[in-house]
Amino acid sequence: MNTLAFLVNQSVNALSQAALLFFLGVGLTLIFGIMRIVNFAHGALYMLGAFIGYSVVRITGNFWIAMVAVPIVVGLLGTAFEFGVLRRLYRRDAHAFLMVTFGLALVIGEAVRLVWGSDALKVSPPKLLSGVVFLLGEPFPIYRIFLAVSGIVVSIGIWKFLDGTRLGLLIRATSQNAEMVHALGVDVNLVRSGVFGIGCGLAALGGLLAAPLVTASHSMAATVIIDAFVIVIIGGMGSFLGSLIGALLVAFVQVFGNYYFPDLALAFMYLIMLMVLVLRPGGLLGKEA
């Protein structure tokens, strides 16, 4: 493989990895931006999306139906959790949210174990996406190209939603000054419930899309939650664009680092995070404390 073909293949591979990380990171940063909640259950929701997707694909035989159903189902579960539990804690200390979301992660983990068992489950991609294409003469999985394109489409969609719709305006306004938005007659609690549900749904979608690559397994939650926090720390808590930049940085470091320096790839990721914290403690695009 020549150098140009290698760089192109690895870059597209990194973009596909960045898409999965973006689905996870943007949901986490949206929830923090609106609610100031660090959601420790986010990795468990990612895992839950993969297992629910497995069941939907097995029942319907259609991966595309799972792509629609999984984020909706998990998003509704997240909204119900915010309405029934988190809403009662807004006037309490922030540590209460850490404990409650950590408890939710444990509950989800045990529920998945009871319903689906302890074994990893294979989720097959659609036949349309199961082959390979040739990039500069080298074979490359179609599914990874699909992931990269999905990440681009979803990121543009979220950007347009936040920047160009009335609901997106309310979300941005609530993140900046919830009291003023409430004074103008907007139900801030409803906005918070919706954003929490959207964040949970995006995490579940990422889990479903990752399942054909890594299988649906219990280890997914612990593996991705660290990457998710690294992304939002690099990009800045509450910043949509920051989460996108963070996902790209982490993905490229993981892909190229694992190829050139497999023993140091994880250290490079943490080194970038440390450098960002030293230079900008609030993250690249986050607000300084």
XYZ file of C-alpha atoms in Angstrom, residues 167 287 289:
3
model
C -36.773 24.948 19.605
C -16.531 28.958 28.894
C -14.905 29.254 34.992
